[in-house]
Short mmCIF file of C-alpha atoms in Angstrom, two decimals:
data_model
loop_
_atom_site.label_atom_id
_atom_site.label_comp_id
_atom_site.label_asym_id
_atom_site.label_seq_id
_atom_site.Cartn_x
_atom_site.Cartn_y
_atom_site.Cartn_z
CA UNK A 1 36.41 -79.10 -97.09
CA UNK A 2 36.26 -76.20 -94.64
CA UNK A 3 35.95 -72.64 -95.91
CA UNK A 4 39.40 -71.79 -94.49
CA UNK A 5 41.00 -74.73 -96.25
CA UNK A 6 39.22 -73.91 -99.52
CA UNK A 7 40.39 -70.29 -99.28
CA UNK A 8 43.98 -71.49 -98.67
CA UNK A 9 43.82 -73.77 -101.73
CA UNK A 10 42.41 -70.93 -103.85
CA UNK A 11 45.22 -68.63 -102.67
CA UNK A 12 47.85 -71.25 -103.55
CA UNK A 13 46.25 -71.87 -106.94
CA UNK A 14 46.17 -68.15 -107.71
CA UNK A 15 49.88 -67.84 -106.85
CA UNK A 16 50.77 -70.81 -109.07
CA UNK A 17 48.69 -69.38 -111.93
CA UNK A 18 50.37 -65.99 -111.47
CA UNK A 19 53.84 -67.58 -111.55
CA UNK A 20 52.93 -69.57 -114.67
CA UNK A 21 51.49 -66.50 -116.43
CA UNK A 22 54.58 -64.43 -115.58
CA UNK A 23 56.97 -67.17 -116.77
CA UNK A 24 55.02 -67.51 -120.05
CA UNK A 25 55.04 -63.74 -120.58
CA UNK A 26 58.79 -63.60 -119.96
CA UNK A 27 59.39 -66.58 -122.27
CA UNK A 28 57.49 -64.82 -125.07
CA UNK A 29 60.08 -62.02 -125.22
CA UNK A 30 62.69 -64.02 -127.20
CA UNK A 31 60.37 -65.34 -129.91
CA UNK A 32 58.69 -61.94 -130.30
CA UNK A 33 61.94 -59.92 -130.48
CA UNK A 34 63.62 -62.47 -132.77
CA UNK A 35 60.49 -62.49 -134.94
CA UNK A 36 60.68 -58.70 -135.29
CA UNK A 37 57.24 -58.20 -133.72
CA UNK A 38 57.75 -54.67 -132.36
CA UNK A 39 54.15 -54.25 -131.23
CA UNK A 40 54.15 -57.63 -129.49
CA UNK A 41 57.38 -56.86 -127.65
CA UNK A 42 56.21 -53.37 -126.64
CA UNK A 43 52.88 -54.76 -125.39
CA UNK A 44 54.72 -56.86 -122.81
CA UNK A 45 55.48 -53.59 -120.99
CA UNK A 46 53.07 -51.37 -119.10
CA UNK A 47 52.42 -48.13 -120.97
CA UNK A 48 54.86 -46.37 -118.61
CA UNK A 49 57.26 -49.33 -118.48
CA UNK A 50 61.04 -49.08 -118.71
CA UNK A 51 63.66 -51.31 -120.30
CA UNK A 52 67.07 -50.49 -118.80
CA UNK A 53 69.83 -52.23 -120.74
CA UNK A 54 73.53 -51.51 -120.24
CA UNK A 55 73.83 -49.34 -123.33
CA UNK A 56 70.15 -48.32 -123.72
CA UNK A 57 67.44 -46.81 -121.54
CA UNK A 58 64.02 -47.16 -123.12
CA UNK A 59 61.02 -45.46 -121.49
CA UNK A 60 57.57 -46.41 -122.70
CA UNK A 61 56.21 -48.77 -125.30
CA UNK A 62 57.05 -46.53 -128.26
CA UNK A 63 60.78 -46.55 -127.51
CA UNK A 64 60.73 -50.30 -126.85
CA UNK A 65 58.99 -50.89 -130.19
CA UNK A 66 61.48 -48.62 -131.95
CA UNK A 67 64.34 -50.75 -130.62
CA UNK A 68 62.84 -53.78 -132.39
CA UNK A 69 62.21 -51.76 -135.58
CA UNK A 70 65.73 -50.28 -135.59
CA UNK A 71 68.14 -51.01 -138.42
CA UNK A 72 70.57 -52.59 -135.94
CA UNK A 73 67.97 -55.02 -134.63
CA UNK A 74 66.68 -55.88 -138.10
CA UNK A 75 70.31 -56.61 -139.01
CA UNK A 76 70.60 -59.09 -136.11
CA UNK A 77 67.47 -60.86 -137.33
CA UNK A 78 68.73 -61.03 -140.93
CA UNK A 79 72.09 -62.40 -139.80
CA UNK A 80 70.49 -64.86 -137.36
CA UNK A 81 70.06 -64.33 -133.65
CA UNK A 82 68.32 -65.88 -130.66
CA UNK A 83 67.40 -64.12 -127.44
CA UNK A 84 67.22 -66.96 -124.92
CA UNK A 85 65.63 -66.21 -121.55
CA UNK A 86 66.46 -68.73 -118.82
CA UNK A 87 64.00 -70.12 -116.31
CA UNK A 88 62.88 -67.36 -113.95
CA UNK A 89 62.73 -67.20 -110.18
CA UNK A 90 59.45 -65.39 -109.46
CA UNK A 91 58.21 -63.76 -106.26
CA UNK A 92 54.57 -62.67 -106.34
CA UNK A 93 53.24 -60.17 -103.80
CA UNK A 94 49.60 -59.47 -104.60
CA UNK A 95 49.43 -57.42 -107.80
CA UNK A 96 53.22 -56.93 -107.96
CA UNK A 97 55.99 -59.38 -108.71
CA UNK A 98 59.74 -59.58 -109.07
CA UNK A 99 61.44 -62.11 -111.33
CA UNK A 100 65.09 -62.76 -112.12
CA UNK A 101 66.76 -64.90 -114.73
CA UNK A 102 69.73 -65.11 -117.04
CA UNK A 103 69.54 -64.38 -120.75
CA UNK A 104 71.79 -65.01 -123.69
CA UNK A 105 71.93 -63.31 -127.04
CA UNK A 106 73.24 -65.86 -129.52
CA UNK A 107 74.24 -64.58 -132.97
CA UNK A 108 75.18 -66.27 -136.20
CA UNK A 109 78.49 -64.87 -137.43
CA UNK A 110 80.98 -66.23 -139.91
CA UNK A 111 79.12 -69.53 -140.25
CA UNK A 112 78.87 -70.32 -136.55
CA UNK A 113 76.83 -69.37 -133.51
CA UNK A 114 78.41 -67.32 -130.73
CA UNK A 115 77.12 -65.90 -127.48
CA UNK A 116 77.23 -62.12 -127.90
CA UNK A 117 75.86 -61.28 -124.44
CA UNK A 118 75.16 -63.09 -121.19
CA UNK A 119 73.12 -60.94 -118.86
CA UNK A 120 71.49 -60.80 -115.47
CA UNK A 121 67.82 -59.82 -115.83
CA UNK A 122 65.69 -58.29 -113.10
CA UNK A 123 62.00 -57.79 -113.89
CA UNK A 124 59.46 -55.78 -111.88
CA UNK A 125 55.94 -56.67 -112.95
CA UNK A 126 52.42 -55.52 -112.21
CA UNK A 127 49.09 -57.21 -112.74
CA UNK A 128 47.57 -55.25 -115.62
CA UNK A 129 44.00 -55.65 -114.45
CA UNK A 130 44.72 -54.43 -110.92
CA UNK A 131 43.36 -50.95 -111.59
CA UNK A 132 46.86 -49.50 -111.25
CA UNK A 133 46.64 -47.46 -114.40
CA UNK A 134 47.89 -50.02 -116.91
CA UNK A 135 45.75 -50.60 -119.94
CA UNK A 136 44.71 -54.19 -119.46
CA UNK A 137 43.43 -54.50 -123.01
CA UNK A 138 46.98 -54.65 -124.34
CA UNK A 139 49.96 -56.80 -123.57
CA UNK A 140 50.52 -60.50 -123.68
CA UNK A 141 47.07 -61.46 -122.50
CA UNK A 142 48.53 -62.90 -119.29
CA UNK A 143 47.33 -60.07 -117.08
CA UNK A 144 50.93 -59.19 -116.16
CA UNK A 145 53.08 -56.47 -117.66
CA UNK A 146 56.66 -55.33 -117.21
CA UNK A 147 57.07 -52.18 -115.12
CA UNK A 148 60.85 -52.25 -115.35
CA UNK A 149 63.30 -54.73 -116.80
CA UNK A 150 66.93 -54.17 -115.90
CA UNK A 151 69.64 -56.08 -117.79
CA UNK A 152 73.30 -56.02 -116.87
CA UNK A 153 76.08 -57.89 -118.63
CA UNK A 154 77.70 -60.65 -116.57
CA UNK A 155 81.26 -59.44 -117.03
CA UNK A 156 82.52 -59.45 -113.45
CA UNK A 157 80.97 -56.18 -112.32
CA UNK A 158 79.33 -56.56 -108.88
CA UNK A 159 76.03 -54.98 -110.01
CA UNK A 160 75.10 -57.94 -112.24
CA UNK A 161 75.11 -60.78 -109.69
CA UNK A 162 73.58 -58.39 -107.12
CA UNK A 163 70.56 -58.00 -109.42
CA UNK A 164 70.13 -61.76 -109.46
CA UNK A 165 70.59 -62.35 -105.74
CA UNK A 166 68.36 -59.43 -104.79
CA UNK A 167 65.64 -60.62 -107.12
CA UNK A 168 65.66 -64.10 -105.61
CA UNK A 169 65.00 -62.38 -102.28
CA UNK A 170 62.10 -60.50 -103.94
CA UNK A 171 63.87 -57.13 -103.86
CA UNK A 172 63.12 -54.48 -106.47
CA UNK A 173 66.05 -53.10 -108.42
CA UNK A 174 66.12 -49.32 -108.57
CA UNK A 175 62.51 -49.01 -107.48
#
C-alpha cells in the first residue's frame, strides 16, 4: 500500500473514530442525567461550556451540575423520566465538530408515560486533547467535550428546525 493511500485510510479511520466517540458521548447524556450523576453530566462539557435550553442558560460545569442536583430534576427522577437522545448527524472538522439530533423527555405521570418535551439539539464540540484550553483529564473519556449545546422546543417556531438543518450543513449555532 502506498504512503498516500495509507495516509488516506488513516484519515478516514480517524474521522470514523471521532464520529463514534462523539455519538457515544452524546448518548451518555440521557443515562447520566436520568441517573442523577451531576458530575458525570457536567464533565461532558468543556470547563467553559454552555448549555442553552429554552428556559435555562447554564454557563460552566458548576451550573450544569447544579441543574442535575436541583430539587426539580431530582423530582423528575423520583417520578420517572427518560431523556432520549436520537441518532446524531455529526460533522467533524479537525478538532471541532457540530452534531444535531432530536431529543425527547419522557415522564411518568398519573400511571402512564408522556412526552413532556420534543426538542431540536445543536451541539458544538471540541477535541479535549487538542491543546485548546480544555482540561482533557475530565469528561467522558472520549476526548470530545461540549462547547455549546443549544436545545429548542419543536413547537412550530422557525428557530428549532433551523438549528437542525444548519447543523446537518455543519453550521455552528450562535457561534
